[in-house]
Each structure stands twice: as C-alpha cells, then as structure tokens.
C-alpha cells in the first residue's frame, strides 16, 4: 500500500512511552516537526515486524522471556502486520517512528508482555536491521528489472543481428556496425550494474540485530539464530560498526546512480534516433506524447523523463555522502536523513527501468533509414586503410594518409569512396588495384569485423546467444 493511504494518529501519545523517564518536560514544539520519521519509515513495517518476530522467538529459545509471552508477541505482531497492510492501522507522529508505533500498538493488543520484546536490543540495531532488509529487497527487485531490460536488448539483437547502421564517435559517422551489436553493448553495460548491486548485496547481508545501542547486551542472546531467521549470512561482527554503518545504503545509491547514468545514455540515443533527422527507430505510442499546439509532434517524453530523473538519483547519493562524512561512531540522529533519499532514489530508478523496458520491448527499427544514412560520412574509410596495409604492405600511418587524401577527393566531388574510379585512386597511390572495391561496401565492412567482440553478423548472433545463456540463467 502506498504511504499516502496510511492513517496518522493525532499527536497525543505521551513522550514517556518512548524516552520520557529521564526528562521533566516534553520536547519543544519544533521537535514535533523535525524529529518524527514515521511519515517515511513506515515503509519499513514489514521488515520491522519480521525482525521483531525473529527477536522474540530467539528470546524464548534463550529462556529470556516465557513461551507464553513469546506466543502473544508473535500473534500480536502478525495481526499488526495485517492491520498495516489493509490500511486500518493508525500511525502516530508522537511515537516518532515505525518501531515505537508497532510497539505501542502491540501493548494495546497484548498488554505488559509487549514491553518484554525490546529486551536485548535497541532502536539503533532495530533500524539498522530493518534498513538492511529493505535495501536487500530493493536490490532483488531492481536486479529483476535489470534482467528484464537485458532480455529486451537481447531480443532486439537476435532480431537485428545483421541490420546495418552507422557506428558513431563524437556523434559523427565512424564505421558501420549492426544494430544488434549496438543493443548488446547495453546488455554488457547493465550486466555490470547487476554485478555492482549483487556485490553490494553480499556485503550488506550481515545482521545488526543484537548489537543493541552500540555495545551489545548482557542478556544471553543468540545473534546467529536471528541472523539465520532473517536470511542474513551471519551477525555483524562489531556492535559499534553494526549500528553506525550506512555503507550499504551508500553502495546501493552509488550503484543506482551509475545505473541511472546508463539509462540516461540510452534515453539520449533513443531521443536522437526518434528525431525526424535520424528516424532510425519508433517508440511505442504508449511511451510518447503529442504537443498542445503542434499536431505533427510525437515526443519521446518517456526517454526525456528517464534522462531528467537521473539527477535525482545522483543527488540522493551526494546527499547521503554529505550526511555521513562527519559522523563519529556510533549512532547519530543525522542518520534519520538516510531514508528519504534512498526511498526516492529506489522509486525513481524502478520507474525509469520500467519505462526503459517498455521502450526497448516495443521499439520498431527503421532498417532502410539506418542503411541510407551510411551513404554519408565515408564509413568504410578505415576498411580502405586496412586494405592498403594488407594488400600493399603499406605502413598503417601511410595508409591513413592515403585514405585521408582519397576521402578529401570524394568529398570535394560530392561522392562516396566507392564512386571514385580506379584511376582516381591510383593518382594518389599507384599500386591500388581493382580489388579495393570489394572492401568498400557497408556489408563487406561489417562482415570483416570478425575479431572477438566485433560486429560481424555471425559474431553478433553468437554473442546474443551467449548473453542469453550468461545473464538470463541467473536469478
């Protein structure tokens, strides 16, 4: 359920329920605005309740609380999870955060037994545990979307393994490539993104639960059992680090920022390719919009929004780096500022991935327009230089100079290299033979690029199959 659909209880709960025993008066009124986090950390409810149920089960197994209290706690927490899920739970800003909102409701349901749940833990290790569980789930969801995006690229590559188009450097025609080859470049790019998220997931998968406030606890808790119950690889080793570490959030945001940059690069190409000047591809109607004044317009708005939203994700990474850079160990209230940038970045990345998947899945390729554009820019000039090296044993630098002279000749005459006569070519390099014309076609050019990772159609078809086996088999 969306956060905006949840209810909020009036701010009437007494502060003493949380930490008021130490103070003679309540907080200043401004604290009501700056202190509560329940407006955003309610998103942790499922993780918070899962952590509490695991903790309660461990307390029972360790003989720290009774089985009866443990059963009451577990049942009460399960009911609270249902209440939050169905929207009947009423949140209170006076209770500050998701942890105390859940605990207060648990006390309403089962009485004093609820107060035993917090034995051997602190909100510090509780939020760190919730946060890791949430980020872990977000990584798994994003990995699934990245996999779907790769699948869309692979399908396009399989369909267009031999469709020729200009390859660009400096956004100028460089050499012919195939559209399938271009699509597979993005498969590798987003494969690296998946690797970064997977690497971050491995590092975060240590349980802070039981580190308590910062120093551990004197109760005979079993941190290994709670770690296992929550799917962690084991407990975090150092209690100070366990509650103060936010590297896993920063790593998530760093991976998200780079993924967003890659999505932005893709979006930029789609915007260029769909322009009337290129007309290489057509986006599905559902990912374009019209103009309020110009009826002919078909704007690539989805791609433009993906490109624009990249700044939000990069900004989230910068925001958290600034928050953390001056924090001493262990927990500091500044860490409350770690959640909103993360939530926004995760939501933004997810919707951008969904839009990108939709655009690539529905992409229509204008192969004739791609081929026609290869008539400009002398895309086979490098093939000519390579032929001079192979056939005439000419040093490459000399071949480069000869080719440059021939390109200028063709440019001055307004023709392509293949349109020059043999006599024209021999006027620059007398040893050139009729055989040179065999390498000057676009199809011959792409077919000749047979080095590993090259754009030759048969290599592209094999590379698409290999990418499907390598990336689609993973879970």
Coordinates of C-alpha atoms in Angstrom, one line a residue:
X1 CA 0.0 0.0 0.0
X2 CA 1.2 3.5 -0.8
X3 CA 2.3 5.5 2.2
X4 CA -0.2 8.2 1.4
X5 CA -3.0 5.7 2.0
X6 CA -2.0 5.1 5.6
X7 CA -3.7 6.9 8.6
X8 CA -1.9 9.0 11.1
X9 CA -2.9 9.1 14.8
X10 CA -3.2 12.6 16.4
X11 CA -0.1 13.5 18.3
X12 CA -1.4 12.7 21.8
X13 CA 0.7 9.8 22.9
X14 CA 2.8 10.7 25.9
X15 CA 6.5 11.1 25.3
X16 CA 7.3 9.0 28.4
X17 CA 6.3 5.9 26.5
X18 CA 9.5 6.3 24.5
X19 CA 12.1 8.0 26.5
X20 CA 10.4 10.5 28.8
X21 CA 11.5 9.0 32.2
X22 CA 14.8 11.0 32.0
X23 CA 13.1 14.4 31.4
X24 CA 11.0 16.8 33.4
X25 CA 9.2 18.2 30.4
X26 CA 8.3 17.2 26.9
X27 CA 10.2 18.3 23.7
X28 CA 10.0 21.8 22.3
X29 CA 7.2 22.2 19.8
X30 CA 9.6 22.5 16.9
X31 CA 10.7 18.9 17.6
X32 CA 7.3 17.8 16.5
X33 CA 8.2 18.9 13.0
X34 CA 11.9 17.9 12.9
X35 CA 12.0 14.7 15.0
X36 CA 9.4 12.2 13.8
X37 CA 10.3 9.8 11.0
X38 CA 7.1 7.8 10.9
X39 CA 5.9 9.7 7.8
X40 CA 8.5 7.9 5.7
X41 CA 9.9 5.0 7.8
X42 CA 6.5 3.3 7.9
X43 CA 7.7 1.7 4.7
X44 CA 9.8 -0.5 6.9
X45 CA 6.8 -2.0 8.6
X46 CA 7.2 -5.5 7.1
X47 CA 10.9 -5.6 7.8
X48 CA 10.4 -4.2 11.3
X49 CA 7.8 -6.8 12.2
X50 CA 9.8 -9.6 10.7
X51 CA 12.8 -8.6 12.8
X52 CA 10.7 -8.3 15.9
X53 CA 9.2 -11.8 15.4
X54 CA 12.7 -13.3 14.9
X55 CA 14.0 -11.5 18.0
X56 CA 11.0 -12.6 20.1
X57 CA 11.5 -16.3 19.0
X58 CA 15.2 -16.0 20.0
X59 CA 14.3 -14.6 23.4
X60 CA 12.0 -17.5 24.1
X61 CA 14.6 -20.1 22.9
X62 CA 17.3 -18.5 25.0
X63 CA 15.0 -18.6 28.1
X64 CA 15.0 -14.8 28.4
X65 CA 11.2 -14.4 28.1
X66 CA 8.5 -17.0 28.6
X67 CA 7.0 -19.1 25.8
X68 CA 3.6 -17.6 26.7
X69 CA 4.8 -14.0 26.3
X70 CA 6.6 -15.0 23.1
X71 CA 3.5 -16.5 21.6
X72 CA 1.4 -13.5 22.5
X73 CA 4.1 -11.2 21.0
X74 CA 4.2 -13.2 17.8
X75 CA 0.5 -13.3 17.3
X76 CA 0.1 -9.6 18.1
X77 CA 2.8 -8.7 15.6
X78 CA 1.2 -10.8 12.9
X79 CA -2.1 -9.1 13.5
X80 CA -0.4 -5.7 13.3
X81 CA 1.2 -6.6 10.0
X82 CA -2.3 -7.3 8.7
X83 CA -3.7 -4.0 10.0
X84 CA -0.9 -2.0 8.3
X85 CA -1.3 -4.0 5.1
X86 CA -5.1 -3.4 4.9
X87 CA -4.9 0.3 5.9
X88 CA -6.6 0.1 9.3
X89 CA -3.5 0.8 11.4
X90 CA -3.4 4.4 12.7
X91 CA 0.1 5.9 12.9
X92 CA 1.1 8.4 15.5
X93 CA 3.8 11.1 14.8
X94 CA 4.2 11.5 18.6
X95 CA 5.6 8.0 18.7
X96 CA 8.3 9.1 16.3
X97 CA 9.0 6.0 14.2
X98 CA 7.7 2.7 12.9
X99 CA 9.4 0.8 15.8
X100 CA 7.5 2.7 18.5
X101 CA 4.3 2.8 16.6
X102 CA 4.3 -1.0 16.3
X103 CA 5.4 -1.5 19.9
X104 CA 2.7 0.8 21.2
X105 CA 0.0 -1.0 19.2
X106 CA 1.4 -4.3 20.5
X107 CA 1.0 -3.1 24.1
X108 CA -2.6 -2.1 23.3
X109 CA -3.3 -5.6 22.0
X110 CA -1.4 -7.9 24.5
X111 CA -0.6 -5.7 27.5
X112 CA 2.6 -5.7 29.5
X113 CA 4.1 -8.7 27.6
X114 CA 4.7 -6.2 24.8
X115 CA 7.3 -4.5 26.9
X116 CA 9.5 -7.6 27.0
X117 CA 10.0 -7.5 23.2
X118 CA 12.7 -4.8 23.4
X119 CA 14.8 -6.9 25.8
X120 CA 18.4 -7.2 24.5
X121 CA 18.0 -4.7 21.6
X122 CA 17.8 -1.0 20.9
X123 CA 16.1 1.1 18.2
X124 CA 19.7 1.5 16.9
X125 CA 20.2 -2.1 15.9
X126 CA 16.5 -2.4 15.1
X127 CA 16.5 0.3 12.4
X128 CA 19.9 -0.9 11.1
X129 CA 18.3 -4.4 10.7
X130 CA 15.1 -3.1 9.1
X131 CA 17.2 -0.9 6.7
X132 CA 19.4 -3.8 5.6
X133 CA 16.3 -6.0 5.0
X134 CA 14.6 -3.2 3.0
X135 CA 17.7 -2.5 0.9
X136 CA 18.2 -6.2 0.3
X137 CA 14.7 -6.5 -1.0
X138 CA 15.1 -3.4 -3.2
X139 CA 18.3 -4.8 -4.7
X140 CA 16.5 -8.1 -5.6
X141 CA 13.6 -6.2 -7.2
X142 CA 16.0 -3.9 -9.2
X143 CA 18.0 -6.9 -10.3
X144 CA 14.8 -8.5 -11.7
X145 CA 14.1 -5.3 -13.7
X146 CA 17.7 -5.1 -15.0
X147 CA 17.4 -8.7 -16.1
X148 CA 14.2 -7.9 -18.0
X149 CA 15.9 -4.9 -19.6
X150 CA 18.8 -7.1 -20.7
X151 CA 16.3 -9.6 -22.1
X152 CA 14.7 -6.8 -24.2
X153 CA 18.0 -5.8 -25.6
X154 CA 18.9 -9.5 -26.4
X155 CA 15.7 -10.0 -28.2
X156 CA 16.4 -6.9 -30.4
X157 CA 19.9 -8.1 -31.0
X158 CA 18.6 -11.5 -32.1
X159 CA 16.2 -9.9 -34.5
X160 CA 18.7 -7.4 -35.9
X161 CA 22.0 -9.2 -35.8
X162 CA 22.6 -8.2 -39.5
X163 CA 20.8 -4.9 -39.6
X164 CA 23.5 -2.3 -40.6
X165 CA 23.7 1.2 -39.1
X166 CA 26.3 3.8 -38.6
X167 CA 28.5 3.5 -35.6
X168 CA 29.4 6.8 -34.1
X169 CA 32.2 8.5 -32.4
X170 CA 31.8 12.2 -31.4
X171 CA 28.3 11.7 -32.8
X172 CA 29.7 11.5 -36.3
X173 CA 29.7 8.5 -38.6
X174 CA 32.7 6.4 -37.8
X175 CA 32.3 2.8 -39.1
X176 CA 29.4 0.5 -40.0
X177 CA 28.1 -1.7 -37.2
X178 CA 24.9 -3.8 -36.8
X179 CA 22.0 -2.7 -34.7
X180 CA 22.2 -6.0 -32.9
X181 CA 25.8 -5.2 -31.9
X182 CA 24.7 -1.8 -30.5
X183 CA 22.0 -3.5 -28.5
X184 CA 24.4 -6.0 -27.0
X185 CA 26.6 -3.1 -25.8
X186 CA 23.8 -2.2 -23.4
X187 CA 23.5 -5.8 -22.3
X188 CA 27.1 -5.6 -21.0
X189 CA 26.6 -2.2 -19.5
X190 CA 23.6 -3.2 -17.5
X191 CA 25.2 -6.5 -16.7
X192 CA 27.9 -4.6 -14.9
X193 CA 25.2 -2.7 -13.0
X194 CA 23.7 -6.1 -11.9
X195 CA 27.2 -7.1 -10.7
X196 CA 27.5 -3.9 -8.6
X197 CA 24.2 -4.5 -6.9
X198 CA 25.0 -8.1 -6.3
X199 CA 28.3 -7.1 -4.8
X200 CA 26.6 -4.6 -2.5
X201 CA 24.0 -7.2 -1.5
X202 CA 26.7 -9.6 -0.4
X203 CA 28.4 -7.0 1.8
X204 CA 25.2 -5.8 3.4
X205 CA 23.9 -9.3 4.3
X206 CA 25.2 -9.2 7.9
X207 CA 22.7 -8.8 10.7
X208 CA 23.0 -5.9 13.2
X209 CA 20.2 -7.3 15.4
X210 CA 21.5 -7.8 18.9
X211 CA 24.2 -5.2 18.7
X212 CA 21.8 -3.2 20.8
X213 CA 22.5 0.6 21.2
X214 CA 26.3 0.3 20.4
X215 CA 28.0 -2.1 22.9
X216 CA 26.0 -5.3 22.7
X217 CA 23.9 -6.6 25.6
X218 CA 24.4 -8.5 28.9
X219 CA 21.5 -10.9 28.0
X220 CA 22.4 -14.3 26.7
X221 CA 21.0 -13.7 23.2
X222 CA 21.7 -15.8 20.2
X223 CA 22.6 -13.5 17.3
X224 CA 23.3 -16.4 14.9
X225 CA 19.8 -17.6 15.2
X226 CA 18.2 -14.3 14.5
X227 CA 20.6 -13.7 11.6
X228 CA 19.6 -17.1 10.1
X229 CA 15.9 -16.5 10.7
X230 CA 16.1 -13.2 8.7
X231 CA 18.1 -14.7 5.8
X232 CA 21.4 -13.0 6.7
X233 CA 24.7 -14.7 6.2
X234 CA 25.6 -14.1 9.8
X235 CA 25.7 -11.4 12.5
X236 CA 27.7 -8.2 12.0
X237 CA 31.0 -8.7 13.8
X238 CA 31.4 -5.4 15.7
X239 CA 28.5 -3.9 17.6
X240 CA 29.7 -0.3 17.1
X241 CA 30.0 -0.8 13.4
X242 CA 26.7 -2.7 13.2
X243 CA 24.7 0.3 14.3
X244 CA 26.7 3.1 12.7
X245 CA 27.4 1.6 9.3
X246 CA 25.5 3.1 6.4
X247 CA 27.9 2.0 3.7
X248 CA 25.3 -0.4 2.4
X249 CA 23.0 2.5 1.7
X250 CA 25.7 4.5 0.0
X251 CA 26.7 1.5 -2.1
X252 CA 23.1 1.0 -3.2
X253 CA 22.9 4.6 -4.1
X254 CA 26.2 4.5 -5.9
X255 CA 25.1 1.5 -8.0
X256 CA 21.7 3.2 -8.5
X257 CA 23.4 6.4 -9.7
X258 CA 25.6 4.6 -12.2
X259 CA 22.6 2.6 -13.5
X260 CA 20.7 5.8 -13.9
X261 CA 23.5 7.3 -15.8
X262 CA 23.4 4.3 -18.1
X263 CA 19.7 4.6 -18.5
X264 CA 20.2 8.3 -19.4
X265 CA 22.7 7.4 -22.1
X266 CA 20.2 5.0 -23.6
X267 CA 17.5 7.6 -23.3
X268 CA 19.7 10.2 -25.1
X269 CA 20.2 7.7 -28.0
X270 CA 16.5 7.0 -28.2
X271 CA 15.8 10.7 -28.3
X272 CA 18.3 11.2 -31.1
X273 CA 17.2 8.1 -33.1
X274 CA 13.5 9.0 -33.0
X275 CA 14.1 12.5 -34.3
X276 CA 13.0 13.2 -37.9
X277 CA 16.6 13.9 -38.7
X278 CA 17.6 10.3 -37.9
X279 CA 14.3 8.3 -38.0
X280 CA 16.2 5.2 -37.0
X281 CA 13.6 3.8 -34.6
X282 CA 10.0 4.4 -33.5
X283 CA 8.9 4.2 -29.9
X284 CA 5.6 2.6 -28.9
X285 CA 2.7 5.1 -28.7
X286 CA 2.4 4.5 -25.0
X287 CA 5.8 6.0 -24.3
X288 CA 5.4 9.1 -26.4
X289 CA 3.2 12.3 -26.2
X290 CA 1.9 14.9 -28.5
X291 CA 2.1 18.7 -28.5
X292 CA -0.6 21.1 -27.3
X293 CA 0.0 23.3 -30.3
X294 CA 1.8 21.3 -32.9
X295 CA -0.3 18.4 -34.2
X296 CA 2.6 16.7 -36.0
X297 CA 4.7 16.2 -32.9
X298 CA 5.5 12.8 -31.4
X299 CA 7.7 13.5 -28.5
X300 CA 9.9 10.9 -26.8
X301 CA 8.8 12.1 -23.4
X302 CA 9.4 8.8 -21.6
X303 CA 13.0 8.8 -22.7
X304 CA 13.4 12.5 -21.8
X305 CA 12.0 11.9 -18.3
X306 CA 14.4 8.9 -17.8
X307 CA 17.2 11.3 -18.8
X308 CA 16.0 14.0 -16.4
X309 CA 15.3 11.8 -13.4
X310 CA 18.9 10.7 -13.4
X311 CA 19.8 13.9 -11.5
X312 CA 17.5 12.9 -8.6
X313 CA 19.3 9.6 -8.1
X314 CA 22.8 11.2 -8.3
X315 CA 21.5 13.9 -5.8
X316 CA 20.4 11.2 -3.4
X317 CA 23.9 9.7 -3.4
X318 CA 25.5 13.1 -2.8
X319 CA 23.1 13.9 0.0
X320 CA 23.9 10.8 2.0
X321 CA 27.6 11.1 1.4
X322 CA 27.4 14.6 2.9
X323 CA 25.3 13.3 5.9
X324 CA 27.7 10.6 6.8
X325 CA 31.0 12.3 6.1
X326 CA 31.4 13.9 9.6
X327 CA 29.6 11.4 11.8
X328 CA 31.6 9.9 14.8
X329 CA 30.7 6.4 15.9
X330 CA 28.2 5.2 16.7
X331 CA 24.6 6.1 16.0
X332 CA 23.7 9.8 15.5
X333 CA 20.3 11.3 14.8
X334 CA 21.7 12.6 11.5
X335 CA 21.2 9.1 10.2
X336 CA 17.5 9.7 10.1
X337 CA 18.2 11.6 6.9
X338 CA 19.4 8.5 5.2
X339 CA 16.0 7.1 4.4
X340 CA 14.1 9.7 2.3
X341 CA 16.9 10.0 -0.3
X342 CA 17.1 6.2 -0.5
X343 CA 13.4 5.7 -0.9
X344 CA 13.2 8.4 -3.6
X345 CA 16.2 7.0 -5.5
X346 CA 14.9 3.4 -5.4
X347 CA 11.4 4.5 -6.5
X348 CA 12.9 6.7 -9.3
X349 CA 15.2 4.0 -10.6
X350 CA 12.4 1.5 -10.6
X351 CA 10.1 3.6 -12.6
X352 CA 12.9 4.6 -15.0
X353 CA 13.8 0.9 -15.5
X354 CA 10.1 0.1 -16.2
X355 CA 9.9 2.8 -18.8
X356 CA 13.1 1.7 -20.4
X357 CA 12.0 -1.9 -20.6
X358 CA 8.8 -0.8 -22.2
X359 CA 10.5 1.3 -24.8
X360 CA 13.1 -1.3 -25.8
X361 CA 10.5 -4.1 -25.9
X362 CA 8.2 -2.1 -28.2
X363 CA 11.0 -0.5 -30.3
X364 CA 10.4 -0.6 -34.1
X365 CA 13.6 -0.4 -36.2
X366 CA 13.7 1.5 -39.5
X367 CA 16.4 -0.5 -41.2
X368 CA 16.2 1.3 -44.5
X369 CA 16.8 4.7 -42.8
X370 CA 19.8 3.3 -41.0
X371 CA 21.3 1.9 -44.2
X372 CA 20.6 5.1 -46.1
X373 CA 22.4 7.2 -43.6
X374 CA 25.5 5.1 -44.2
X375 CA 25.8 6.8 -47.6
X376 CA 27.2 9.9 -45.8
X377 CA 30.3 10.3 -43.7
X378 CA 32.6 7.8 -45.5
X379 CA 32.0 4.9 -43.1
X380 CA 34.3 2.5 -45.0
X381 CA 37.4 4.7 -44.9
X382 CA 39.0 2.6 -42.3
X383 CA 38.3 -0.5 -44.4
X384 CA 40.2 1.2 -47.2
X385 CA 43.2 2.0 -45.0
X386 CA 43.2 -1.6 -43.7
X387 CA 43.2 -2.9 -47.3
X388 CA 46.2 -0.8 -48.2
X389 CA 48.0 -2.3 -45.2
X390 CA 47.0 -5.9 -46.1
X391 CA 47.2 -5.8 -49.8
X392 CA 50.1 -3.4 -50.4
X393 CA 52.0 -3.9 -47.2
X394 CA 51.8 -0.2 -46.6
X395 CA 52.6 1.1 -43.1
X396 CA 49.3 2.0 -41.4
X397 CA 50.2 5.6 -40.9
X398 CA 51.0 5.9 -44.6
X399 CA 47.7 4.1 -45.4
X400 CA 45.9 6.5 -43.1
X401 CA 47.4 9.5 -45.1
X402 CA 46.5 8.0 -48.5
X403 CA 42.9 7.3 -47.3
X404 CA 42.6 10.8 -46.0
X405 CA 43.6 12.2 -49.4
X406 CA 41.0 9.9 -51.1
X407 CA 38.3 11.0 -48.7
X408 CA 39.0 14.6 -49.5
X409 CA 38.9 13.9 -53.2
X410 CA 35.5 12.2 -52.8
X411 CA 34.2 14.9 -50.5
X412 CA 35.2 17.6 -53.0
X413 CA 33.3 15.8 -55.7
X414 CA 30.3 15.0 -53.6
X415 CA 30.6 11.3 -54.0
X416 CA 31.3 8.2 -51.8
X417 CA 34.7 6.4 -51.8
X418 CA 33.3 3.6 -53.8
X419 CA 32.2 6.1 -56.5
X420 CA 35.8 7.1 -57.2
X421 CA 37.4 5.4 -60.3
X422 CA 40.4 3.2 -60.1
X423 CA 42.3 5.9 -61.9
X424 CA 41.3 8.4 -59.3
X425 CA 42.6 6.2 -56.6
X426 CA 45.8 5.4 -58.4
X427 CA 46.5 9.1 -58.8
X428 CA 47.1 9.1 -55.0
X429 CA 48.5 5.5 -54.6
X430 CA 49.5 3.9 -58.0
X431 CA 49.7 0.4 -56.5
X432 CA 46.0 0.3 -55.8
X433 CA 44.1 -2.4 -57.8
X434 CA 40.5 -3.1 -58.7
X435 CA 40.4 -5.5 -55.7
X436 CA 40.0 -2.5 -53.4
X437 CA 36.3 -2.0 -54.3
X438 CA 35.4 -5.3 -52.7
X439 CA 36.1 -3.8 -49.2
X440 CA 34.2 -0.5 -49.7
X441 CA 30.7 -1.8 -49.3
X442 CA 28.9 -1.4 -46.0
X443 CA 28.0 -5.1 -45.8
X444 CA 31.6 -6.2 -46.6
X445 CA 32.8 -3.8 -43.8
X446 CA 30.6 -5.3 -41.1
X447 CA 31.3 -8.9 -42.3
X448 CA 35.0 -8.3 -42.0
X449 CA 34.9 -7.3 -38.3
X450 CA 35.5 -10.8 -37.1
X451 CA 37.8 -10.2 -34.1
X452 CA 36.5 -11.2 -30.8
X453 CA 33.7 -8.9 -29.7
X454 CA 33.3 -7.5 -33.2
X455 CA 30.2 -6.5 -35.2
X456 CA 30.3 -9.2 -37.9
X457 CA 26.7 -10.5 -38.1
X458 CA 27.5 -14.1 -37.3
X459 CA 29.5 -13.0 -34.2
X460 CA 26.6 -10.8 -33.1
X461 CA 24.2 -13.7 -33.4
X462 CA 26.6 -15.9 -31.4
X463 CA 27.1 -13.1 -28.8
X464 CA 23.4 -12.7 -28.4
X465 CA 23.0 -16.4 -27.6
X466 CA 25.9 -16.3 -25.2
X467 CA 24.4 -13.3 -23.5
X468 CA 21.1 -15.1 -23.1
X469 CA 22.9 -18.0 -21.5
X470 CA 25.1 -15.9 -19.3
X471 CA 22.5 -13.4 -18.0
X472 CA 19.1 -15.0 -18.3
X473 CA 20.0 -18.1 -16.4
X474 CA 20.9 -16.1 -13.3
X475 CA 18.3 -15.5 -10.6

